[in-house]
mmCIF file of C-alpha atoms in Angstrom:
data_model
loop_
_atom_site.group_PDB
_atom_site.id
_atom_site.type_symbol
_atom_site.label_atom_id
_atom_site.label_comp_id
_atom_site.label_asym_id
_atom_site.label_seq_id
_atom_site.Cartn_x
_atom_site.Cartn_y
_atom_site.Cartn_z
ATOM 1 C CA UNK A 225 58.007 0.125 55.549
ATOM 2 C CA UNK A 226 59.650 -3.368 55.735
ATOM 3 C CA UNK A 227 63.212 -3.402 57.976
ATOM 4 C CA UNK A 228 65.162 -5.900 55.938
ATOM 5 C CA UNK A 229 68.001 -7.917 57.994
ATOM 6 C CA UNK A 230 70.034 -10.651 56.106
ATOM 7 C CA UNK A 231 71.876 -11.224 59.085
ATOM 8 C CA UNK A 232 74.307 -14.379 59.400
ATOM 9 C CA UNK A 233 75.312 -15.464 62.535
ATOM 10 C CA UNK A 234 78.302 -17.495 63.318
ATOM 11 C CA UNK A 235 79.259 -19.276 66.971
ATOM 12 C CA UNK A 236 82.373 -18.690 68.289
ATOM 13 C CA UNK A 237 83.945 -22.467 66.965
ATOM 14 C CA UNK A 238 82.602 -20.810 63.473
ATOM 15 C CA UNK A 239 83.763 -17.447 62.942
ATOM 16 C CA UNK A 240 87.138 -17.936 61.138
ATOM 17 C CA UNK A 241 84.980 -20.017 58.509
ATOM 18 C CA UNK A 242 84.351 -17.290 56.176
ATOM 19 C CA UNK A 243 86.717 -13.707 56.913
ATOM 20 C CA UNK A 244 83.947 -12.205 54.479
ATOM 21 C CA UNK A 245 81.056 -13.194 57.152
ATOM 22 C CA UNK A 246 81.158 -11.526 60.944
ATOM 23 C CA UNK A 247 79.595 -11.929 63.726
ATOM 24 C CA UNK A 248 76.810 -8.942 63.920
ATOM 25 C CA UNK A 249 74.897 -8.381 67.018
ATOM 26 C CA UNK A 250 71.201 -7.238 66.760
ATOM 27 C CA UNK A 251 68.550 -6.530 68.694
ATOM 28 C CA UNK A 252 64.907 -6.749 67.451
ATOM 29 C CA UNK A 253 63.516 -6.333 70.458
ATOM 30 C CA UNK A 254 59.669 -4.661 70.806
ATOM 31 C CA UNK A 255 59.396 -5.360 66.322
ATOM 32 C CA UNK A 256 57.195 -8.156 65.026
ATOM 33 C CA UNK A 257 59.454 -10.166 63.071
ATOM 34 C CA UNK A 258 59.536 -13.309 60.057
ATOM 35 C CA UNK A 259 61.941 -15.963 60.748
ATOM 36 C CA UNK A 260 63.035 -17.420 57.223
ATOM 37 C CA UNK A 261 64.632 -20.460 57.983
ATOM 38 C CA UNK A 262 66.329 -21.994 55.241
ATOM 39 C CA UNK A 263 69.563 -22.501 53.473
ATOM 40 C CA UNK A 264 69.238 -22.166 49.985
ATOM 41 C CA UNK A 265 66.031 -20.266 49.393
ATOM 42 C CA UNK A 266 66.264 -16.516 49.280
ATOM 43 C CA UNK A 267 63.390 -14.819 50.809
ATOM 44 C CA UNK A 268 64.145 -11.520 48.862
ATOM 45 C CA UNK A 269 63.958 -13.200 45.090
ATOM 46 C CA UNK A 270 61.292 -13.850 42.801
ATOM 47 C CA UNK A 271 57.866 -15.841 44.144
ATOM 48 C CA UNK A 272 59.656 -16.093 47.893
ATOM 49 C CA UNK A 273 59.124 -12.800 48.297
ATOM 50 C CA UNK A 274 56.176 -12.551 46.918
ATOM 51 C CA UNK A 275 55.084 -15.213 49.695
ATOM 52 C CA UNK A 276 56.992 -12.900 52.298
ATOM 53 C CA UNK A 277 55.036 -9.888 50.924
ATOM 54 C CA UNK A 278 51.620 -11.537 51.576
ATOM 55 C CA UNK A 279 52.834 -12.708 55.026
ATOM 56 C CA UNK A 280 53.557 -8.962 56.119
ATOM 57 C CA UNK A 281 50.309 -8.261 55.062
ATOM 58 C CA UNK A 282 48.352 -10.516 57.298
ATOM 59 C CA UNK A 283 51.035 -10.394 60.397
ATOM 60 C CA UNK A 284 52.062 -7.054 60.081
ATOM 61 C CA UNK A 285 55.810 -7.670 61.339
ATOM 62 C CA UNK A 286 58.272 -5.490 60.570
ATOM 63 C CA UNK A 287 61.886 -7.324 59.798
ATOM 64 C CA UNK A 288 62.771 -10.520 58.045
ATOM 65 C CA UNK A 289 65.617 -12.547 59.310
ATOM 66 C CA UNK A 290 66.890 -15.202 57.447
ATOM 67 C CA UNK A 291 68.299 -18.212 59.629
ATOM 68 C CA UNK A 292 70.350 -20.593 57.458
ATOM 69 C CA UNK A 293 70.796 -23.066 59.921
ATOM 70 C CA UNK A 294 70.005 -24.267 63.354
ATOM 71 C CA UNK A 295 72.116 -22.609 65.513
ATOM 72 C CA UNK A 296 71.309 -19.293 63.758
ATOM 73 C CA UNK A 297 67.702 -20.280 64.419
ATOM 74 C CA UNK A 298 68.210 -20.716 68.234
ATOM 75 C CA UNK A 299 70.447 -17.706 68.346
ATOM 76 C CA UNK A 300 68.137 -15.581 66.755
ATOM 77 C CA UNK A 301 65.680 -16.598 68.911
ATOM 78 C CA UNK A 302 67.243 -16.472 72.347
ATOM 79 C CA UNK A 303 68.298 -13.305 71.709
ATOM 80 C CA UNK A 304 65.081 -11.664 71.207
ATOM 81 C CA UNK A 305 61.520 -12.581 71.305
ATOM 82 C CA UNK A 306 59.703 -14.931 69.769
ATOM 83 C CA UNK A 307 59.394 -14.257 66.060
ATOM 84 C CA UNK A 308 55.809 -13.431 64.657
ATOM 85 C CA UNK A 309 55.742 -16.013 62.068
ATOM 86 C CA UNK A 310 58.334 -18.712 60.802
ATOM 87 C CA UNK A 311 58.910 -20.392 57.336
ATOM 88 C CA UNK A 312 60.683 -23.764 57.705
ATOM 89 C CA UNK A 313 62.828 -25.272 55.539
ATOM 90 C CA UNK A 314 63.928 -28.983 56.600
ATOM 91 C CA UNK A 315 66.416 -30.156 55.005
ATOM 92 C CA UNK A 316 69.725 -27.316 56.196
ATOM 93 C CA UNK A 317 72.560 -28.863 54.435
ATOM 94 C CA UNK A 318 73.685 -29.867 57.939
ATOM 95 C CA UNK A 319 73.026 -32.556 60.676
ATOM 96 C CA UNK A 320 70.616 -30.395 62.525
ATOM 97 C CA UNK A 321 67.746 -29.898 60.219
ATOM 98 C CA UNK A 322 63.822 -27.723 60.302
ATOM 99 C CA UNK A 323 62.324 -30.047 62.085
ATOM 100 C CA UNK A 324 65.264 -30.439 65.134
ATOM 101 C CA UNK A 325 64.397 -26.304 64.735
ATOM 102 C CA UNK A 326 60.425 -27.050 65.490
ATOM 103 C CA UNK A 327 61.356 -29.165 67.948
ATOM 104 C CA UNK A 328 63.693 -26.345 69.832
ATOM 105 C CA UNK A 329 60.760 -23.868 69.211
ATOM 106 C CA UNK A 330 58.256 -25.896 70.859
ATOM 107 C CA UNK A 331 60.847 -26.448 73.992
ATOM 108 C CA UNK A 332 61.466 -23.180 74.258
ATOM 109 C CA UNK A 333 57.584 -21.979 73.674
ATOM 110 C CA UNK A 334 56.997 -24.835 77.075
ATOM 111 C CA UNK A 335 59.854 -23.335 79.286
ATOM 112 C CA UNK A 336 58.253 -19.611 78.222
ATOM 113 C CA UNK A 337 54.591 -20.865 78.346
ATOM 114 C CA UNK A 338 53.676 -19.629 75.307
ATOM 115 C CA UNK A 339 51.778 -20.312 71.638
ATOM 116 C CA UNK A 340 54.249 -21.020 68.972
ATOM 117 C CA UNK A 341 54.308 -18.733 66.214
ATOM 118 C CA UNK A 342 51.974 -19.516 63.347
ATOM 119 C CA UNK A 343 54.114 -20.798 60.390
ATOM 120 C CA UNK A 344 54.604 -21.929 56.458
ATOM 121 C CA UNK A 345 56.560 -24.538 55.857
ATOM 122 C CA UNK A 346 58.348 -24.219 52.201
ATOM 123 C CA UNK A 347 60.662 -27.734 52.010
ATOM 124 C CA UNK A 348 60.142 -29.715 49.296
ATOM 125 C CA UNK A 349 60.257 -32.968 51.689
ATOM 126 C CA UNK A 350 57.116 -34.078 51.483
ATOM 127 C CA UNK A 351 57.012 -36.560 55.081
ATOM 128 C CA UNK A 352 59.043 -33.786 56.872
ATOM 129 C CA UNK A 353 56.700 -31.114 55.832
ATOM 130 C CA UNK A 354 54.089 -32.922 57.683
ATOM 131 C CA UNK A 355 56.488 -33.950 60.377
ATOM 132 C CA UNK A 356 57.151 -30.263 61.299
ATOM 133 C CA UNK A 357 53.506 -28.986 60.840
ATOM 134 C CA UNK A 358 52.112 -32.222 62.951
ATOM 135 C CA UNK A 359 54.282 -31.119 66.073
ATOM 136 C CA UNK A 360 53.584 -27.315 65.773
ATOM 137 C CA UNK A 361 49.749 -27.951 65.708
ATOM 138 C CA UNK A 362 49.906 -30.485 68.171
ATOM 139 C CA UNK A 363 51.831 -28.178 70.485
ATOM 140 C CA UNK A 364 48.958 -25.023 69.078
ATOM 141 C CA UNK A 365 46.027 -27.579 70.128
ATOM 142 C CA UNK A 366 47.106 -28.312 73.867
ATOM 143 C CA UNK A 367 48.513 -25.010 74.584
ATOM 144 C CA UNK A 368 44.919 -23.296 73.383
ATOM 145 C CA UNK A 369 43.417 -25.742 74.836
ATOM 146 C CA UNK A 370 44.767 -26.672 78.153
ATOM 147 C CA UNK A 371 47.437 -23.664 79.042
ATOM 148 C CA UNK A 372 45.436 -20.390 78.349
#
C-alpha cells in the first residue's frame, strides 16, 4: 500500500495566510519516501501519477509528500530523513525556486556525508532542468567517487 500525505507546511511568519491551511506536524521517520516538489503540478492527477506510480515501483518508498515551495522543501527535510527520491519543479511561483532547493539538498547531503537522492526533474524550463540535474550528478560523481 501507498501512505499518501498532501501535507502543507507553513512557517511561523506564514500561518495566518490561509485559516483553511494549518500547520501539521509529521514524522516519516524509518519510511522511504517521494518528495514532489512543485507548485502547480498535482502528483495525484492524471499522467503525474502515473509517473509517481512507476517511481514506487522501482524505489519502493512508501509516502508521497508534496513540497510546494522551498521552505516546505527544507522543512520536510530537516525534519526527517532524506527522502528516497525527489521530483523538481523549478520555477515555485516564489523567489526561492527548484534549483535554490538542489542546491540546499546538496548542502545538506555534504554536512550529512551522504549521496543525494536519485531524482526526476518535471519543469518545463528547459536551461534550469539541466541546471538542477548538472549539480545533482556532479555532487553523485564526487561523492561515489571520492567520499565512499
Amino acid at each position: 500500500k501507498l501512505l499518501v500525505l498532501h501535507i502543507t507546511v507553513y512557517l511561523k511568519k506564514n500561518v495566518q495566510k490561509s485559516p483553511q491551511k494549518t500547520v501539521i506536524p509529521f514524522i516519516v521517520i524509518m519510511m522511504k519516501y517521494l518528495i514532489w516538489l512543485d507548485d502547480i503540478r498535482n502528483p495525484f492527477t492524471g499522467v503525474w501519477w502515473s509517473l509517481v506510480q512507476k517511481l514506487k515501483e522501482q524505489y519502493d518508498f512508501s509516502s508521497i509528500i508534496w513540497a510546494h515551495t522551498y521552505e516546505e522543501f527544507v522543512y520536510i527535510i530537516q525534519h526527517n530523513s532524506l527522502p528516497t527520491f525527489i521530483c523538481f519543479d523549478n520555477d515555485l511561483g516564489e523567489e526561492k525556486e527548484g534549483y535554490d532547493c538542489a542546491k540546499w539538498l546538496i548542502e545538506y547531503c555534504l554536512d550529512h556525508q551522504c549521496d543525494a537522492p536519485d531524482f526526476y526533474i518535471q519543469s518545463d524550463n528547459g536551461p534550469a532542468q539541466d541546471n538542477i540535474r548538472m549539480l545533482i550528478n556532479n555532487y553523485k560523481k564526487v561523492y561515489n567517487q571520492y567520499i565512499t
